[in-house]
Amino acid sequence: MKTIDELLAEGVAGKRVFVRADLNVPLDGTAITDDGRIRAVLPTVKALAQAGARVVVASHLGRPKGAPDPAFSLAPAAARLGELLGADVAFASDTVGESARSTVAGLADGRVAVIENLRFNAGETSKDDAERGAFADQLATLADVYVGDGFGAVHRKHASVVDLPARLPHAAGYLIATEVAVLKKLTEDVKRPYVVALGGAKVSDKLAVIDQLLGKADRILIGGGMAYTFLKAKGYEIGKSLLQEDQIPAVLEYVERAEKTGVELVLPVDVLVGPEFPDLKTKAPANPTAVAADAVPADGMGLDIGPESRKLYASKITDAATVFWNGPMGVFEHPDFAEGTKAVAQALLDSPAFTVVGGGDSAAAVRLLGFDENAFGHISTGGGASLEYLEGKTLPGLAALED
């Protein structure tokens, strides 16, 4: 895989360099609520611009239906990129149409443009190779060189991720290089004890990574909505808590495997219970109650790990040498159910371990709860991509960057 440093050494002055970034930021209307993914691509964009390249930044945002939708416009992301660069960033109002062509044609050396949301074109996400290829052919007319730096999309077989680099000289950007190096530390020659904290809503989203980690991790801590399927599998009453009943057989199998292989599988010993899912808009007090994990009332809903579980999980993290965390411990967006997630994040900071926050909601929680991002070993920009890498899958976007 060619690095961006090798590309820069060859010279990019005057060349149109297509940077597949991940600018898929959360929006409240047109206001960006978390610009972490934009900041993550800055080193690559800055290096190319300073070397005299004409930089064409492209990304998806959200899940539009293959046609323009103002709610998913990249215009706010382009404006924020310009603010962070301290330079004007041109914006094309389409992907491969007249606006994109004229915007790119008007770029001077060292300048940057952003083209509109790639998913406004159905060819970007099409499962038909010919349709994706046709869109990639159009994108290729906008560039001389391709740089892949959208780690959050490398697990997708999309035109700009897989088909476009096949049509242009290509290299990996700084972000992808960093992400891959970090993930190798979690899969090759891991320093132990190796502790993994998994949360989030659905246990089905994490079964494949648990399957892989049962042969690699020393401890796996389970929290979030997915924990209640584990607790139900143990025969506990979980009330109205989130449950994927069809996953109980798989959960029981993994519990048995953990016992046989000596992997410590840690479940909550107590949980915070409310009468219903909290209002995340008004943040109205939910008045939760802490109960033992086997004593959730029939009319209650488990929404966070409890105070004893926070202490337990912290004790399982603080002596680790490597920690990977993916998924919140509760409904962290509401202050009454944020303490479990906050406790895990603080435990990562208190540990001397190499710590990795696995993107997605975990990264959002770190920022929302006011933690210093630089205090963690690494905060990934791709939760799904990170998990699939740890599952041992081949990521199409990484394979496409190999020579």
CSV table of C-alpha atoms in Angstrom, one decimal:
chain,number,residue,atom,x,y,z
A,1,MET,CA,0.0,0.0,0.0
A,2,LYS,CA,1.6,3.3,-1.1
A,3,THR,CA,1.7,5.9,1.6
A,4,ILE,CA,0.9,9.6,1.1
A,5,ASP,CA,4.5,10.4,2.0
A,6,GLU,CA,5.6,8.3,-1.0
A,7,LEU,CA,3.0,10.1,-3.2
A,8,LEU,CA,4.3,13.5,-2.0
A,9,ALA,CA,7.9,12.6,-2.7
A,10,GLU,CA,6.9,11.8,-6.3
A,11,GLY,CA,5.4,15.3,-6.6
A,12,VAL,CA,1.8,16.4,-6.7
A,13,ALA,CA,2.1,20.0,-7.7
A,14,GLY,CA,-0.5,21.0,-10.3
A,15,LYS,CA,-2.2,17.5,-10.1
A,16,ARG,CA,-5.8,17.0,-9.2
A,17,VAL,CA,-5.9,14.8,-6.2
A,18,PHE,CA,-9.2,13.2,-5.3
A,19,VAL,CA,-9.4,12.6,-1.5
A,20,ARG,CA,-12.1,10.2,-0.5
A,21,ALA,CA,-12.7,11.5,3.0
A,22,ASP,CA,-15.3,10.7,5.7
A,23,LEU,CA,-17.2,13.9,6.3
A,24,ASN,CA,-20.3,12.1,7.6
A,25,VAL,CA,-20.8,14.4,10.5
A,26,PRO,CA,-23.9,14.7,12.7
A,27,LEU,CA,-26.1,17.7,11.9
A,28,ASP,CA,-28.8,19.6,13.7
A,29,GLY,CA,-30.4,21.2,10.7
A,30,THR,CA,-27.3,22.8,9.1
A,31,ALA,CA,-25.3,23.0,12.3
A,32,ILE,CA,-22.5,20.4,12.8
A,33,THR,CA,-22.7,19.0,16.3
A,34,ASP,CA,-19.4,17.0,16.1
A,35,ASP,CA,-16.7,17.9,13.7
A,36,GLY,CA,-14.3,15.1,14.7
A,37,ARG,CA,-14.3,13.4,11.3
A,38,ILE,CA,-13.5,16.7,9.5
A,39,ARG,CA,-10.6,17.4,11.8
A,40,ALA,CA,-9.4,13.8,11.2
A,41,VAL,CA,-8.8,14.4,7.5
A,42,LEU,CA,-7.0,17.7,7.9
A,43,PRO,CA,-3.4,16.4,8.0
A,44,THR,CA,-3.9,14.7,4.6
A,45,VAL,CA,-5.7,17.7,3.0
A,46,LYS,CA,-3.1,20.2,4.4
A,47,ALA,CA,-0.1,18.2,3.2
A,48,LEU,CA,-1.5,17.9,-0.3
A,49,ALA,CA,-2.4,21.5,-0.5
A,50,GLN,CA,0.9,22.7,0.8
A,51,ALA,CA,2.6,20.5,-1.8
A,52,GLY,CA,0.7,22.4,-4.6
A,53,ALA,CA,-2.0,19.8,-5.4
A,54,ARG,CA,-5.4,20.8,-6.5
A,55,VAL,CA,-7.4,18.9,-3.8
A,56,VAL,CA,-10.8,17.5,-4.6
A,57,VAL,CA,-12.5,16.2,-1.3
A,58,ALA,CA,-15.4,13.9,-1.6
A,59,SER,CA,-17.6,12.1,0.9
A,60,HIS,CA,-21.0,10.7,1.7
A,61,LEU,CA,-23.3,12.1,4.5
A,62,GLY,CA,-26.2,10.1,5.9
A,63,ARG,CA,-28.3,7.8,3.8
A,64,PRO,CA,-30.0,9.7,1.0
A,65,LYS,CA,-31.8,7.6,-1.6
A,66,GLY,CA,-29.5,8.0,-4.5
A,67,ALA,CA,-30.8,11.5,-5.4
A,68,PRO,CA,-30.2,15.0,-4.1
A,69,ASP,CA,-31.7,15.8,-0.7
A,70,PRO,CA,-30.9,19.2,0.9
A,71,ALA,CA,-31.0,17.6,4.4
A,72,PHE,CA,-27.9,15.6,3.5
A,73,SER,CA,-25.9,18.3,1.8
A,74,LEU,CA,-22.1,18.5,2.4
A,75,ALA,CA,-22.2,22.3,2.3
A,76,PRO,CA,-21.9,22.7,6.1
A,77,ALA,CA,-19.0,20.2,6.1
A,78,ALA,CA,-17.3,22.1,3.3
A,79,ALA,CA,-17.7,25.4,5.2
A,80,ARG,CA,-16.3,23.9,8.4
A,81,LEU,CA,-13.3,22.4,6.5
A,82,GLY,CA,-12.5,25.9,5.2
A,83,GLU,CA,-12.7,27.3,8.7
A,84,LEU,CA,-10.3,24.6,10.0
A,85,LEU,CA,-7.9,25.1,7.1
A,86,GLY,CA,-8.0,28.8,7.4
A,87,ALA,CA,-8.6,29.1,3.6
A,88,ASP,CA,-11.5,29.3,1.2
A,89,VAL,CA,-12.9,25.9,0.1
A,90,ALA,CA,-14.8,25.8,-3.1
A,91,PHE,CA,-18.1,23.8,-3.1
A,92,ALA,CA,-19.6,22.0,-6.0
A,93,SER,CA,-23.4,21.6,-5.8
A,94,ASP,CA,-23.3,18.2,-7.6
A,95,THR,CA,-21.1,15.2,-7.8
A,96,VAL,CA,-20.1,14.8,-11.4
A,97,GLY,CA,-22.2,17.4,-13.2
A,98,GLU,CA,-21.5,20.9,-14.5
A,99,SER,CA,-20.9,22.4,-11.0
A,100,ALA,CA,-18.3,19.7,-10.1
A,101,ARG,CA,-16.5,20.0,-13.5
A,102,SER,CA,-16.3,23.7,-13.4
A,103,THR,CA,-15.3,23.9,-9.7
A,104,VAL,CA,-12.5,21.5,-10.2
A,105,ALA,CA,-11.4,23.1,-13.4
A,106,GLY,CA,-11.2,26.4,-11.6
A,107,LEU,CA,-8.9,25.2,-8.8
A,108,ALA,CA,-5.5,26.8,-8.5
A,109,ASP,CA,-2.5,24.9,-7.2
A,110,GLY,CA,-2.7,24.5,-3.5
A,111,ARG,CA,-6.5,25.1,-3.3
A,112,VAL,CA,-9.2,22.8,-2.1
A,113,ALA,CA,-12.8,22.0,-3.3
A,114,VAL,CA,-15.5,19.8,-1.9
A,115,ILE,CA,-18.0,18.1,-4.2
A,116,GLU,CA,-21.5,17.3,-3.1
A,117,ASN,CA,-22.6,14.2,-1.3
A,118,LEU,CA,-21.5,11.1,-3.3
A,119,ARG,CA,-24.7,9.2,-2.3
A,120,PHE,CA,-26.8,11.8,-4.3
A,121,ASN,CA,-25.8,9.5,-7.2
A,122,ALA,CA,-27.3,6.0,-7.1
A,123,GLY,CA,-24.1,4.6,-8.7
A,124,GLU,CA,-22.1,5.2,-5.5
A,125,THR,CA,-23.8,2.5,-3.5
A,126,SER,CA,-25.2,0.3,-6.3
A,127,LYS,CA,-24.8,-3.4,-5.9
A,128,ASP,CA,-24.4,-3.6,-9.7
A,129,ASP,CA,-20.8,-3.6,-10.7
A,130,ALA,CA,-21.5,-1.9,-14.0
A,131,GLU,CA,-23.5,0.9,-12.5
A,132,ARG,CA,-20.9,1.6,-9.8
A,133,GLY,CA,-18.2,1.4,-12.5
A,134,ALA,CA,-20.0,4.0,-14.6
A,135,PHE,CA,-20.1,6.4,-11.7
A,136,ALA,CA,-16.4,5.8,-10.9
A,137,ASP,CA,-15.6,6.5,-14.6
A,138,GLN,CA,-17.3,9.9,-14.2
A,139,LEU,CA,-15.5,10.6,-10.9
A,140,ALA,CA,-12.2,9.7,-12.5
A,141,THR,CA,-12.5,12.5,-15.0
A,142,LEU,CA,-12.2,15.0,-12.0
A,143,ALA,CA,-8.8,13.7,-10.9
A,144,ASP,CA,-5.3,12.5,-11.7
A,145,VAL,CA,-4.5,10.7,-8.4
A,146,TYR,CA,-6.7,9.1,-5.7
A,147,VAL,CA,-6.0,9.2,-2.0
A,148,GLY,CA,-8.1,7.0,0.3
A,149,ASP,CA,-8.6,8.6,3.7
A,150,GLY,CA,-12.2,7.8,4.6
A,151,PHE,CA,-11.7,5.0,7.1
A,152,GLY,CA,-15.3,5.1,8.2
A,153,ALA,CA,-16.3,3.9,4.7
A,154,VAL,CA,-13.6,1.3,3.9
A,155,HIS,CA,-15.9,-1.6,4.8
A,156,ARG,CA,-18.3,-0.6,2.1
A,157,LYS,CA,-18.1,-1.8,-1.5
A,158,HIS,CA,-18.9,1.6,-3.0
A,159,ALA,CA,-17.8,3.3,-6.2
A,160,SER,CA,-15.6,6.0,-4.6
A,161,VAL,CA,-14.1,3.5,-2.2
A,162,VAL,CA,-13.4,0.5,-4.4
A,163,ASP,CA,-14.0,1.2,-8.1
A,164,LEU,CA,-12.4,4.7,-8.3
A,165,PRO,CA,-8.9,3.7,-6.9
A,166,ALA,CA,-8.8,0.9,-9.6
A,167,ARG,CA,-9.0,3.6,-12.2
A,168,LEU,CA,-6.3,6.0,-10.9
A,169,PRO,CA,-2.8,5.9,-9.3
A,170,HIS,CA,-3.6,5.7,-5.6
A,171,ALA,CA,-2.2,5.9,-2.0
A,172,ALA,CA,-3.5,5.8,1.5
A,173,GLY,CA,-3.9,9.0,3.5
A,174,TYR,CA,-2.5,9.7,6.9
A,175,LEU,CA,-5.8,8.8,8.7
A,176,ILE,CA,-6.1,5.4,7.1
A,177,ALA,CA,-2.5,4.7,7.8
A,178,THR,CA,-2.9,5.5,11.4
A,179,GLU,CA,-6.1,3.5,11.8
A,180,VAL,CA,-4.6,0.4,10.3
A,181,ALA,CA,-1.5,0.7,12.5
A,182,VAL,CA,-3.7,1.0,15.6
A,183,LEU,CA,-5.8,-2.0,14.6
A,184,LYS,CA,-2.7,-4.1,14.1
A,185,LYS,CA,-1.8,-3.4,17.7
A,186,LEU,CA,-5.2,-4.9,18.6
A,187,THR,CA,-4.7,-8.0,16.5
A,188,GLU,CA,-1.0,-8.7,16.2
A,189,ASP,CA,1.5,-9.0,19.1
A,190,VAL,CA,-1.1,-7.6,21.6
A,191,LYS,CA,0.2,-6.4,25.0
A,192,ARG,CA,-1.6,-8.0,27.8
A,193,PRO,CA,-3.9,-8.0,29.8
A,194,TYR,CA,-6.1,-7.2,26.8
A,195,VAL,CA,-9.5,-5.8,27.8
A,196,VAL,CA,-12.4,-5.2,25.5
A,197,ALA,CA,-15.4,-3.2,26.6
A,198,LEU,CA,-18.5,-3.6,24.3
A,199,GLY,CA,-21.8,-1.8,24.5
A,200,GLY,CA,-24.4,-0.4,22.3
A,201,ALA,CA,-28.0,-1.4,21.6
A,202,LYS,CA,-27.9,-4.7,19.7
A,203,VAL,CA,-26.0,-7.8,20.7
A,204,SER,CA,-26.4,-9.0,17.1
A,205,ASP,CA,-24.1,-6.1,15.9
A,206,LYS,CA,-21.3,-7.5,18.2
A,207,LEU,CA,-21.6,-11.3,17.9
A,208,ALA,CA,-19.0,-11.6,15.2
A,209,VAL,CA,-16.4,-9.5,17.0
A,210,ILE,CA,-17.1,-11.4,20.3
A,211,ASP,CA,-16.6,-14.6,18.3
A,212,GLN,CA,-13.1,-13.4,17.3
A,213,LEU,CA,-12.2,-11.8,20.6
A,214,LEU,CA,-12.9,-15.0,22.6
A,215,GLY,CA,-9.6,-16.3,21.2
A,216,LYS,CA,-7.7,-13.0,21.7
A,217,ALA,CA,-9.0,-10.9,24.7
A,218,ASP,CA,-8.3,-11.7,28.3
A,219,ARG,CA,-11.5,-9.9,29.5
A,220,ILE,CA,-14.7,-8.8,27.7
A,221,LEU,CA,-16.9,-6.3,29.5
A,222,ILE,CA,-20.5,-6.2,28.3
A,223,GLY,CA,-22.8,-3.1,28.7
A,224,GLY,CA,-25.4,-1.1,27.0
A,225,GLY,CA,-28.7,-2.5,25.6
A,226,MET,CA,-26.9,-5.6,24.4
A,227,ALA,CA,-26.2,-6.6,28.1
A,228,TYR,CA,-29.9,-7.4,28.7
A,229,THR,CA,-29.8,-10.3,26.2
A,230,PHE,CA,-26.9,-11.7,28.2
A,231,LEU,CA,-28.8,-11.2,31.5
A,232,LYS,CA,-31.9,-12.8,30.1
A,233,ALA,CA,-29.8,-15.8,28.9
A,234,LYS,CA,-28.8,-16.2,32.5
A,235,GLY,CA,-32.4,-16.4,33.5
A,236,TYR,CA,-32.7,-12.9,34.9
A,237,GLU,CA,-35.8,-10.8,34.9
A,238,ILE,CA,-35.1,-7.8,32.6
A,239,GLY,CA,-38.6,-6.1,32.5
A,240,LYS,CA,-39.0,-3.9,29.5
A,241,SER,CA,-35.3,-3.7,28.8
A,242,LEU,CA,-34.0,-4.1,25.2
A,243,LEU,CA,-33.9,-7.8,24.3
A,244,GLN,CA,-33.0,-9.8,21.2
A,245,GLU,CA,-34.5,-13.1,22.1
A,246,ASP,CA,-33.5,-14.8,18.9
A,247,GLN,CA,-29.8,-14.2,19.9
A,248,ILE,CA,-30.0,-16.0,23.3
A,249,PRO,CA,-28.7,-19.4,21.9
A,250,ALA,CA,-25.6,-17.6,20.4
A,251,VAL,CA,-25.1,-15.7,23.6
A,252,LEU,CA,-25.2,-18.9,25.7
A,253,GLU,CA,-22.7,-20.5,23.3
A,254,TYR,CA,-20.3,-17.6,23.8
A,255,VAL,CA,-20.7,-17.7,27.6
A,256,GLU,CA,-19.8,-21.4,27.5
A,257,ARG,CA,-16.8,-20.8,25.2
A,258,ALA,CA,-15.6,-18.0,27.4
A,259,GLU,CA,-15.6,-20.3,30.4
A,260,LYS,CA,-13.8,-23.0,28.5
A,261,THR,CA,-11.1,-20.7,27.1
A,262,GLY,CA,-10.5,-18.8,30.3
A,263,VAL,CA,-11.8,-15.5,28.9
A,264,GLU,CA,-13.3,-13.4,31.7
A,265,LEU,CA,-16.8,-12.3,30.5
A,266,VAL,CA,-18.0,-9.5,32.8
A,267,LEU,CA,-21.7,-8.6,32.9
A,268,PRO,CA,-23.4,-5.8,35.0
A,269,VAL,CA,-24.1,-6.6,38.6
A,270,ASP,CA,-26.5,-3.7,38.9
A,271,VAL,CA,-28.3,-1.4,36.4
A,272,LEU,CA,-30.2,1.9,36.4
A,273,VAL,CA,-33.8,1.5,35.7
A,274,GLY,CA,-36.4,3.9,34.4
A,275,PRO,CA,-40.1,3.5,33.5
A,276,GLU,CA,-39.5,4.2,29.8
A,277,PHE,CA,-36.9,5.4,27.3
A,278,PRO,CA,-35.9,8.9,28.3
A,279,ASP,CA,-36.8,12.1,26.4
A,280,LEU,CA,-33.5,13.0,24.7
A,281,LYS,CA,-34.8,16.3,23.4
A,282,THR,CA,-36.0,17.9,26.6
A,283,LYS,CA,-33.6,15.9,28.8
A,284,ALA,CA,-36.4,15.9,31.4
A,285,PRO,CA,-35.3,14.1,34.7
A,286,ALA,CA,-36.0,10.4,34.5
A,287,ASN,CA,-35.5,9.7,38.2
A,288,PRO,CA,-33.8,6.3,37.7
A,289,THR,CA,-33.4,3.6,40.3
A,290,ALA,CA,-30.4,1.4,40.8
A,291,VAL,CA,-31.4,-2.3,41.1
A,292,ALA,CA,-29.5,-5.6,41.1
A,293,ALA,CA,-29.0,-7.0,37.6
A,294,ASP,CA,-31.3,-9.9,38.5
A,295,ALA,CA,-34.0,-7.8,39.9
A,296,VAL,CA,-35.2,-5.4,37.2
A,297,PRO,CA,-38.9,-4.8,37.9
A,298,ALA,CA,-41.4,-6.1,35.3
A,299,ASP,CA,-42.4,-2.5,34.4
A,300,GLY,CA,-38.9,-1.1,34.4
A,301,MET,CA,-36.4,-0.6,31.6
A,302,GLY,CA,-32.6,-1.0,32.1
A,303,LEU,CA,-30.9,2.1,30.7
A,304,ASP,CA,-27.4,2.2,32.1
A,305,ILE,CA,-25.0,0.1,34.2
A,306,GLY,CA,-25.3,0.8,37.9
A,307,PRO,CA,-22.9,2.3,40.4
A,308,GLU,CA,-21.5,-1.1,41.5
A,309,SER,CA,-21.0,-2.1,37.9
A,310,ARG,CA,-19.1,1.1,37.2
A,311,LYS,CA,-16.7,0.3,40.0
A,312,LEU,CA,-16.4,-3.3,38.8
A,313,TYR,CA,-15.7,-2.3,35.1
A,314,ALA,CA,-13.2,0.3,36.1
A,315,SER,CA,-11.3,-2.3,38.2
A,316,LYS,CA,-11.2,-4.6,35.2
A,317,ILE,CA,-9.7,-1.8,33.0
A,318,THR,CA,-7.2,0.0,35.2
A,319,ASP,CA,-4.6,-2.8,35.2
A,320,ALA,CA,-4.8,-3.5,31.5
A,321,ALA,CA,-2.0,-3.1,29.0
A,322,THR,CA,-4.4,-2.8,25.9
A,323,VAL,CA,-8.0,-1.6,26.0
A,324,PHE,CA,-10.5,-1.5,23.1
A,325,TRP,CA,-13.8,0.2,23.8
A,326,ASN,CA,-16.8,0.1,21.3
A,327,GLY,CA,-20.3,1.1,22.3
A,328,PRO,CA,-21.7,3.1,25.2
A,329,MET,CA,-22.8,1.5,28.5
A,330,GLY,CA,-26.2,3.2,28.5
A,331,VAL,CA,-28.2,6.1,27.0
A,332,PHE,CA,-25.4,8.5,27.4
A,333,GLU,CA,-27.2,11.3,25.6
A,334,HIS,CA,-29.4,11.7,28.7
A,335,PRO,CA,-27.6,13.0,31.9
A,336,ASP,CA,-29.4,10.5,34.1
A,337,PHE,CA,-28.0,7.6,32.1
A,338,ALA,CA,-24.5,8.9,31.2
A,339,GLU,CA,-22.5,7.8,34.3
A,340,GLY,CA,-21.8,4.3,33.1
A,341,THR,CA,-20.3,5.4,29.8
A,342,LYS,CA,-18.5,8.2,31.6
A,343,ALA,CA,-17.0,5.7,34.1
A,344,VAL,CA,-15.6,3.5,31.3
A,345,ALA,CA,-14.1,6.5,29.5
A,346,GLN,CA,-12.5,7.7,32.8
A,347,ALA,CA,-11.1,4.2,33.5
A,348,LEU,CA,-9.4,4.2,30.1
A,349,LEU,CA,-7.8,7.5,31.0
A,350,ASP,CA,-6.7,6.2,34.4
A,351,SER,CA,-5.2,3.1,32.9
A,352,PRO,CA,-1.6,3.0,31.7
A,353,ALA,CA,-2.8,0.9,28.8
A,354,PHE,CA,-2.7,1.7,25.1
A,355,THR,CA,-6.4,2.7,24.7
A,356,VAL,CA,-8.5,2.7,21.6
A,357,VAL,CA,-12.0,4.2,21.4
A,358,GLY,CA,-13.7,2.4,18.5
A,359,GLY,CA,-15.5,5.2,16.8
A,360,GLY,CA,-19.3,5.6,16.3
A,361,ASP,CA,-21.3,6.4,19.5
A,362,SER,CA,-18.2,5.8,21.7
A,363,ALA,CA,-16.3,8.6,20.0
A,364,ALA,CA,-19.4,10.8,20.1
A,365,ALA,CA,-19.8,10.1,23.9
A,366,VAL,CA,-16.2,11.1,24.6
A,367,ARG,CA,-16.8,14.5,23.0
A,368,LEU,CA,-20.3,15.0,24.4
A,369,LEU,CA,-19.2,14.1,27.9
A,370,GLY,CA,-16.3,16.6,27.8
A,371,PHE,CA,-13.3,14.3,27.8
A,372,ASP,CA,-10.0,15.4,26.3
A,373,GLU,CA,-9.7,13.4,23.0
A,374,ASN,CA,-5.9,13.7,23.0
A,375,ALA,CA,-5.8,11.9,26.4
A,376,PHE,CA,-6.8,8.6,24.7
A,377,GLY,CA,-4.4,6.5,22.7
A,378,HIS,CA,-6.6,6.6,19.6
A,379,ILE,CA,-10.1,7.5,18.8
A,380,SER,CA,-11.2,5.8,15.6
A,381,THR,CA,-13.3,7.5,13.0
A,382,GLY,CA,-15.0,4.2,11.9
A,383,GLY,CA,-16.9,2.1,14.4
A,384,GLY,CA,-18.2,-0.3,11.8
A,385,ALA,CA,-14.9,-0.5,10.0
A,386,SER,CA,-13.0,-1.1,13.2
A,387,LEU,CA,-15.3,-3.9,14.2
A,388,GLU,CA,-15.1,-5.6,10.8
A,389,TYR,CA,-11.3,-5.4,10.9
A,390,LEU,CA,-11.3,-7.1,14.4
A,391,GLU,CA,-13.7,-9.7,13.1
A,392,GLY,CA,-11.0,-10.7,10.6
A,393,LYS,CA,-12.9,-9.5,7.5
A,394,THR,CA,-11.2,-8.1,4.4
A,395,LEU,CA,-12.2,-4.5,4.1
A,396,PRO,CA,-12.8,-3.7,0.4
A,397,GLY,CA,-11.6,-0.1,0.7
A,398,LEU,CA,-8.2,-1.2,2.2
A,399,ALA,CA,-7.9,-4.0,-0.4
A,400,ALA,CA,-8.4,-1.4,-3.2
A,401,LEU,CA,-5.4,0.6,-2.0
A,402,GLU,CA,-3.1,-2.3,-2.1
A,403,ASP,CA,-0.8,-2.3,-5.2
